[in-house]
Structures are given as structure tokens and as C-alpha cells.
């Protein structure tokens, strides 16, 4: 097994203009908070993150680290990832917030699928257990926020007809869904969890 390479990030600039999808991002964050699929765990650690691609570029806006408990995000709670190094587990970003340590996991989805415009990462132990190995599933050995996780996701998503959901076997409760926008990514999540959320 390879050595664990810690996530690191380098700020290009602290300035970041607001982006069109911020209102959408807050709307879907609200739904996810209400369903307790993102938020803060009993130990006070935030979980879950959302991202939106910047137009047709490879860049994306992602919720900042430790923003899980904030009901409504402003641009100061978001970071724009502008470069990724999967091997070094490193990103370059713009903004005053630190990008989520799971940024490379989001980047792997944007890299694999040009049509992916938004990604949701949430925690749901029921859906996780039900969907494990039934939908594209990363191995137990791949921990979240590692180069291994990014590589596995890129391999799983090389086929264009795969479902827009990934279960992370090595990250308990960890689910990823994606779509052309947040509306679709959220719909995929609700559709997969229809027995659970109804
Ligand atoms: Zn997670």
C-alpha cells in the first residue's frame, strides 16, 4: 500500500468574485442540511461538501473546509480550485476559505466526465450500506481525500453509461453524486435513496 500523502493547498489569491451558482449551492445545501446528509457530527466535525464547475473550464467552486455548520454560505466560505496535482494531493485555489480536503475527489469527477457540472459529497450510512457494491464503489483501501481515491474514481467513471453515483467503501457513509448541475446531482441522490427518504 502506498504511503498516505497529506492534502495540501496553495492560495493563488484571496480575492474571489461571487459566482452565479452560489444561490443554487445554498438552496441545495439547505435541503441536504435538513436531511442531515451534510452538517456537523457529534464531535463537532463538519462533513459533506458541494462543488460547481466554473462554466466549461476545469476549475470549480467548492464549499470551504469546516463550513458544515454554517446555514447560508457567502463567497467568503467558498474556494475556487484552479489547478490540481493528483499525485501530490495538492490544489491551487482562489478565495479566503480553505478548499475542502476532499477537493481532489471532486476534481476526479470533473476530470472524468466533461458533462459533470456539479458534485455532492454527503454522508448517509443507510444509503451507503444499501448501495455498496451495487453502484460504482471505490475499494476499502482507498481513503477519502487521497490520490488513491481520485484514481479509483477516474477508473470507475471512464465509461459514460455508469450511474452518476459513487459509494466510497473506505469512507463510511461516504456517497458522491454528480450531474450537469446541482439539481441533477441532488435528484440522483434522492432517486437512489427513495426507499430511505420517502
Ligand atoms: Zn466525507
Short mmCIF file of C-alpha atoms and ligand atoms in Angstrom, two decimals:
data_model
loop_
_atom_site.label_atom_id
_atom_site.label_comp_id
_atom_site.label_asym_id
_atom_site.label_seq_id
_atom_site.Cartn_x
_atom_site.Cartn_y
_atom_site.Cartn_z
CA UNK A 1 0.00 0.00 0.00
CA UNK A 2 1.26 3.44 -0.83
CA UNK A 3 2.16 5.99 1.79
CA UNK A 4 -0.53 8.44 2.80
CA UNK A 5 0.07 11.77 1.10
CA UNK A 6 -1.50 14.57 3.07
CA UNK A 7 -3.72 17.04 1.24
CA UNK A 8 -2.19 20.45 0.79
CA UNK A 9 -3.33 23.59 -0.91
CA UNK A 10 -1.73 26.77 -2.11
CA UNK A 11 -3.59 30.06 -2.37
CA UNK A 12 -3.17 31.98 -5.61
CA UNK A 13 -5.15 34.99 -4.44
CA UNK A 14 -7.56 35.73 -1.59
CA UNK A 15 -9.86 37.70 -3.86
CA UNK A 16 -12.82 35.83 -5.28
CA UNK A 17 -15.85 37.27 -7.06
CA UNK A 18 -19.25 35.78 -6.39
CA UNK A 19 -20.47 33.21 -8.92
CA UNK A 20 -23.90 32.62 -10.46
CA UNK A 21 -24.45 29.20 -8.92
CA UNK A 22 -23.92 30.38 -5.32
CA UNK A 23 -27.69 30.79 -4.79
CA UNK A 24 -28.25 27.28 -6.13
CA UNK A 25 -25.48 25.95 -3.96
CA UNK A 26 -27.13 27.41 -0.86
CA UNK A 27 -30.55 26.10 -1.90
CA UNK A 28 -29.28 22.51 -2.23
CA UNK A 29 -27.10 22.79 0.87
CA UNK A 30 -30.25 23.73 2.79
CA UNK A 31 -32.06 20.61 1.55
CA UNK A 32 -29.07 18.44 2.45
CA UNK A 33 -28.76 20.04 5.90
CA UNK A 34 -32.47 19.40 6.52
CA UNK A 35 -31.99 15.73 5.57
CA UNK A 36 -28.90 15.66 7.84
CA UNK A 37 -26.82 14.41 4.92
CA UNK A 38 -24.31 17.21 5.46
CA UNK A 39 -23.64 19.08 8.68
CA UNK A 40 -21.64 18.63 11.87
CA UNK A 41 -21.16 15.29 13.63
CA UNK A 42 -21.48 14.86 17.45
CA UNK A 43 -17.73 15.53 17.77
CA UNK A 44 -18.14 18.91 16.13
CA UNK A 45 -16.51 17.86 12.86
CA UNK A 46 -18.20 19.13 9.71
CA UNK A 47 -18.99 16.65 6.94
CA UNK A 48 -20.17 16.85 3.37
CA UNK A 49 -19.28 19.30 0.62
CA UNK A 50 -20.65 20.59 -2.65
CA UNK A 51 -18.99 21.92 -5.76
CA UNK A 52 -19.97 23.51 -9.05
CA UNK A 53 -17.90 23.67 -12.22
CA UNK A 54 -16.91 27.13 -13.47
CA UNK A 55 -18.52 27.19 -16.92
CA UNK A 56 -16.76 24.84 -19.35
CA UNK A 57 -13.38 25.11 -17.61
CA UNK A 58 -11.69 22.50 -15.44
CA UNK A 59 -11.98 24.89 -12.48
CA UNK A 60 -14.65 24.54 -9.83
CA UNK A 61 -16.08 26.30 -6.79
CA UNK A 62 -16.19 24.19 -3.64
CA UNK A 63 -17.51 24.75 -0.15
CA UNK A 64 -14.70 25.63 2.23
CA UNK A 65 -13.19 23.43 4.90
CA UNK A 66 -15.12 23.47 8.23
CA UNK A 67 -18.24 25.14 6.82
CA UNK A 68 -20.54 22.17 7.60
CA UNK A 69 -22.39 24.00 10.38
CA UNK A 70 -22.98 27.28 8.54
CA UNK A 71 -26.59 27.56 7.34
CA UNK A 72 -26.00 30.04 4.49
CA UNK A 73 -22.65 30.36 2.76
CA UNK A 74 -21.21 33.57 1.37
CA UNK A 75 -18.43 33.79 -1.19
CA UNK A 76 -16.01 34.02 1.77
CA UNK A 77 -16.95 30.41 2.70
CA UNK A 78 -16.12 29.07 -0.76
CA UNK A 79 -12.90 28.45 -2.66
CA UNK A 80 -12.27 28.20 -6.39
CA UNK A 81 -9.93 25.33 -7.30
CA UNK A 82 -7.86 26.38 -10.31
CA UNK A 83 -5.22 23.63 -10.54
CA UNK A 84 -4.89 20.07 -9.28
CA UNK A 85 -1.97 17.72 -8.83
CA UNK A 86 -3.41 14.28 -8.18
CA UNK A 87 -0.03 12.67 -7.43
CA UNK A 88 0.95 15.26 -4.85
CA UNK A 89 -2.62 15.56 -3.48
CA UNK A 90 -2.34 19.28 -3.93
CA UNK A 91 -4.58 22.02 -5.27
CA UNK A 92 -4.14 25.69 -6.06
CA UNK A 93 -7.10 27.87 -5.24
CA UNK A 94 -8.55 31.35 -5.06
CA UNK A 95 -10.55 32.74 -2.16
CA UNK A 96 -10.29 33.36 1.55
CA UNK A 97 -11.66 29.95 2.64
CA UNK A 98 -9.56 26.79 2.54
CA UNK A 99 -10.94 24.33 -0.03
CA UNK A 100 -12.31 21.06 1.38
CA UNK A 101 -9.71 18.34 1.90
CA UNK A 102 -11.91 16.24 -0.38
CA UNK A 103 -11.34 18.65 -3.30
CA UNK A 104 -9.33 16.13 -5.32
CA UNK A 105 -12.22 13.67 -5.10
CA UNK A 106 -14.47 16.29 -6.72
CA UNK A 107 -11.73 17.10 -9.24
CA UNK A 108 -11.54 13.44 -10.27
CA UNK A 109 -15.22 13.52 -11.25
CA UNK A 110 -14.88 16.73 -13.30
CA UNK A 111 -11.76 15.30 -14.95
CA UNK A 112 -13.51 12.03 -15.89
CA UNK A 113 -16.74 13.45 -17.19
CA UNK A 114 -16.89 16.65 -19.23
CA UNK A 115 -20.66 16.79 -18.67
CA UNK A 116 -20.35 16.81 -14.88
CA UNK A 117 -21.22 20.32 -13.75
CA UNK A 118 -21.83 19.76 -10.04
CA UNK A 119 -20.84 17.26 -7.34
CA UNK A 120 -22.41 16.49 -3.97
CA UNK A 121 -20.50 14.60 -1.28
CA UNK A 122 -22.63 13.64 1.68
CA UNK A 123 -22.68 11.08 4.45
CA UNK A 124 -25.55 8.64 4.74
CA UNK A 125 -24.92 5.34 6.50
CA UNK A 126 -28.23 3.78 5.37
CA UNK A 127 -27.88 4.57 1.69
CA UNK A 128 -24.16 3.74 1.89
CA UNK A 129 -24.87 0.24 3.21
CA UNK A 130 -27.70 -0.33 0.72
CA UNK A 131 -25.80 0.86 -2.35
CA UNK A 132 -22.37 -0.63 -1.51
CA UNK A 133 -21.09 -2.65 -4.49
CA UNK A 134 -24.47 -2.21 -6.23
CA UNK A 135 -23.38 1.10 -7.80
CA UNK A 136 -19.78 2.12 -8.68
CA UNK A 137 -17.86 1.59 -5.42
CA UNK A 138 -14.30 2.56 -4.53
CA UNK A 139 -12.26 -0.03 -2.61
CA UNK A 140 -11.98 -0.18 1.16
CA UNK A 141 -8.28 0.58 0.86
CA UNK A 142 -8.90 3.98 -0.72
CA UNK A 143 -9.39 6.59 1.99
CA UNK A 144 -11.15 9.85 1.31
CA UNK A 145 -9.07 12.77 0.18
CA UNK A 146 -6.18 10.59 -1.07
CA UNK A 147 -4.63 10.17 -4.55
CA UNK A 148 -5.85 6.54 -4.44
CA UNK A 149 -9.45 7.70 -4.10
CA UNK A 150 -9.06 10.09 -7.04
CA UNK A 151 -7.53 7.35 -9.21
CA UNK A 152 -10.24 4.85 -8.37
CA UNK A 153 -12.96 7.35 -9.19
CA UNK A 154 -11.38 8.15 -12.54
CA UNK A 155 -11.27 4.43 -13.34
CA UNK A 156 -14.86 3.83 -12.28
CA UNK A 157 -16.14 6.74 -14.35
CA UNK A 158 -14.29 6.12 -17.60
CA UNK A 159 -17.44 4.55 -19.01
CA UNK A 160 -20.02 7.18 -19.89
CA UNK A 161 -23.03 4.99 -19.12
CA UNK A 162 -22.26 4.45 -15.44
CA UNK A 163 -24.73 5.79 -12.88
CA UNK A 164 -23.94 9.23 -11.53
CA UNK A 165 -23.26 7.95 -8.02
CA UNK A 166 -20.18 6.54 -6.30
CA UNK A 167 -20.07 4.82 -2.93
CA UNK A 168 -16.80 5.15 -1.01
CA UNK A 169 -16.27 1.80 0.74
CA UNK A 170 -13.23 3.13 2.62
CA UNK A 171 -15.07 6.22 3.92
CA UNK A 172 -18.02 5.06 5.98
CA UNK A 173 -21.25 6.69 4.93
CA UNK A 174 -19.47 8.49 2.09
CA UNK A 175 -21.55 8.99 -1.06
CA UNK A 176 -20.83 11.09 -4.14
CA UNK A 177 -23.38 12.06 -6.74
CA UNK A 178 -23.00 14.32 -9.74
CA UNK A 179 -24.92 15.76 -12.64
CA UNK A 180 -24.98 18.57 -15.15
CA UNK A 181 -26.00 20.85 -12.27
CA UNK A 182 -26.84 20.61 -8.57
CA UNK A 183 -30.48 19.91 -9.39
CA UNK A 184 -29.50 16.72 -11.20
CA UNK A 185 -26.87 15.68 -8.63
CA UNK A 186 -29.48 16.09 -5.88
CA UNK A 187 -32.13 14.21 -7.91
CA UNK A 188 -29.71 11.27 -8.35
CA UNK A 189 -29.22 11.17 -4.58
CA UNK A 190 -32.94 11.27 -3.82
CA UNK A 191 -33.70 8.72 -6.52
CA UNK A 192 -31.10 6.27 -5.17
CA UNK A 193 -32.34 6.81 -1.64
CA UNK A 194 -36.08 6.80 -2.49
CA UNK A 195 -36.82 3.92 -0.16
CA UNK A 196 -34.97 5.69 2.64
CA UNK A 197 -36.06 9.30 2.23
CA UNK A 198 -39.70 8.87 1.43
ZN1 LIG B 1 -16.74 12.72 3.61
#
